[in-house]
Amino acid sequence: MNGGRITFAYYMAFIALLTNMELIKKVYLSRTNGNAKVELTKEEMLNAAQHFSQITPMEMSILFQLISLLRKDG
C-alpha cells in the first residue's frame, strides 16, 4: 500500500488470505505442534508456509499487518 491506495496485487493477496485461512491455521498448528497459545514470528510463519504453494509471502505480510493492528504494537 502507498498513501492509502491499494494495488490490485494487494487486493488479490487479501482475497487469497481470506480463502486460505483454514490452510494458514493448519500451517500454524503444525509449526506449534497443535499448541494454539504459542506465538510465532513472521519469519517462522513464512518458513513454515514455504511448504504450501498456495500461501504467498504477500499473504503472510498482510496477515501480520492485521495482527499488528489488532495488537497495537506496530
Short mmCIF file of C-alpha atoms in Angstrom, two decimals:
data_model
loop_
_atom_site.label_atom_id
_atom_site.label_comp_id
_atom_site.label_asym_id
_atom_site.label_seq_id
_atom_site.Cartn_x
_atom_site.Cartn_y
_atom_site.Cartn_z
CA MET A 1 0.00 0.00 0.00
CA ASN A 2 1.15 3.53 -0.66
CA GLY A 3 -0.66 6.60 0.57
CA GLY A 4 -3.90 4.77 1.31
CA ARG A 5 -4.17 3.28 -2.16
CA ILE A 6 -4.44 -0.46 -2.56
CA THR A 7 -2.86 -2.17 -5.53
CA PHE A 8 -4.61 -4.93 -7.43
CA ALA A 9 -1.90 -7.38 -6.28
CA TYR A 10 -2.54 -6.42 -2.64
CA TYR A 11 -6.30 -6.84 -3.14
CA MET A 12 -5.84 -10.28 -4.71
CA ALA A 13 -3.48 -11.35 -1.92
CA PHE A 14 -6.03 -10.21 0.68
CA ILE A 15 -8.78 -12.24 -1.01
CA ALA A 16 -6.43 -15.25 -1.19
CA LEU A 17 -5.60 -14.81 2.50
CA LEU A 18 -9.30 -14.99 3.38
CA THR A 19 -9.76 -18.01 1.13
CA ASN A 20 -6.73 -19.80 2.61
CA MET A 21 -7.43 -19.02 6.27
CA GLU A 22 -8.03 -22.69 7.18
CA LEU A 23 -4.77 -23.64 5.48
CA ILE A 24 -2.94 -20.89 7.36
CA LYS A 25 -4.41 -22.23 10.59
CA LYS A 26 -3.13 -25.69 9.62
CA VAL A 27 0.36 -24.28 8.96
CA TYR A 28 0.34 -22.50 12.33
CA LEU A 29 -0.83 -25.56 14.25
CA SER A 30 1.65 -27.84 12.51
CA ARG A 31 4.50 -25.44 13.36
CA THR A 32 3.42 -25.18 17.01
CA ASN A 33 2.65 -28.91 17.37
CA GLY A 34 -1.03 -28.14 17.95
CA ASN A 35 -0.46 -25.60 20.72
CA ALA A 36 -2.65 -22.58 19.92
CA LYS A 37 -1.05 -20.47 22.66
CA VAL A 38 2.43 -20.32 21.10
CA GLU A 39 3.39 -17.07 19.38
CA LEU A 40 5.30 -17.27 16.10
CA THR A 41 7.28 -14.55 14.40
CA LYS A 42 6.59 -13.51 10.84
CA GLU A 43 9.81 -15.24 9.77
CA GLU A 44 8.78 -18.50 11.46
CA MET A 45 5.40 -18.44 9.73
CA LEU A 46 6.98 -17.60 6.37
CA ASN A 47 9.35 -20.52 6.79
CA ALA A 48 6.52 -22.90 7.69
CA ALA A 49 4.31 -21.61 4.84
CA GLN A 50 7.01 -22.32 2.24
CA HIS A 51 5.90 -25.94 2.28
CA PHE A 52 2.47 -24.91 0.98
CA SER A 53 2.48 -23.43 -2.51
CA GLN A 54 -0.97 -21.87 -2.03
CA ILE A 55 0.31 -19.36 0.56
CA THR A 56 2.35 -16.42 -0.71
CA PRO A 57 4.72 -14.13 1.20
CA MET A 58 2.41 -11.21 0.44
CA GLU A 59 -0.48 -13.03 2.14
CA MET A 60 1.69 -13.58 5.21
CA SER A 61 2.69 -9.91 5.17
CA ILE A 62 -0.97 -8.85 5.11
CA LEU A 63 -1.77 -11.29 7.92
CA PHE A 64 0.93 -9.80 10.13
CA GLN A 65 -0.18 -6.25 9.25
CA LEU A 66 -3.65 -7.15 10.50
CA ILE A 67 -2.24 -8.80 13.62
CA SER A 68 -0.17 -5.72 14.44
CA LEU A 69 -3.29 -3.54 14.09
CA LEU A 70 -5.18 -5.79 16.48
CA ARG A 71 -2.34 -5.90 19.00
CA LYS A 72 -1.50 -2.20 18.66
CA ASP A 73 2.23 -2.98 18.95
CA GLY A 74 3.12 -1.77 15.47
#
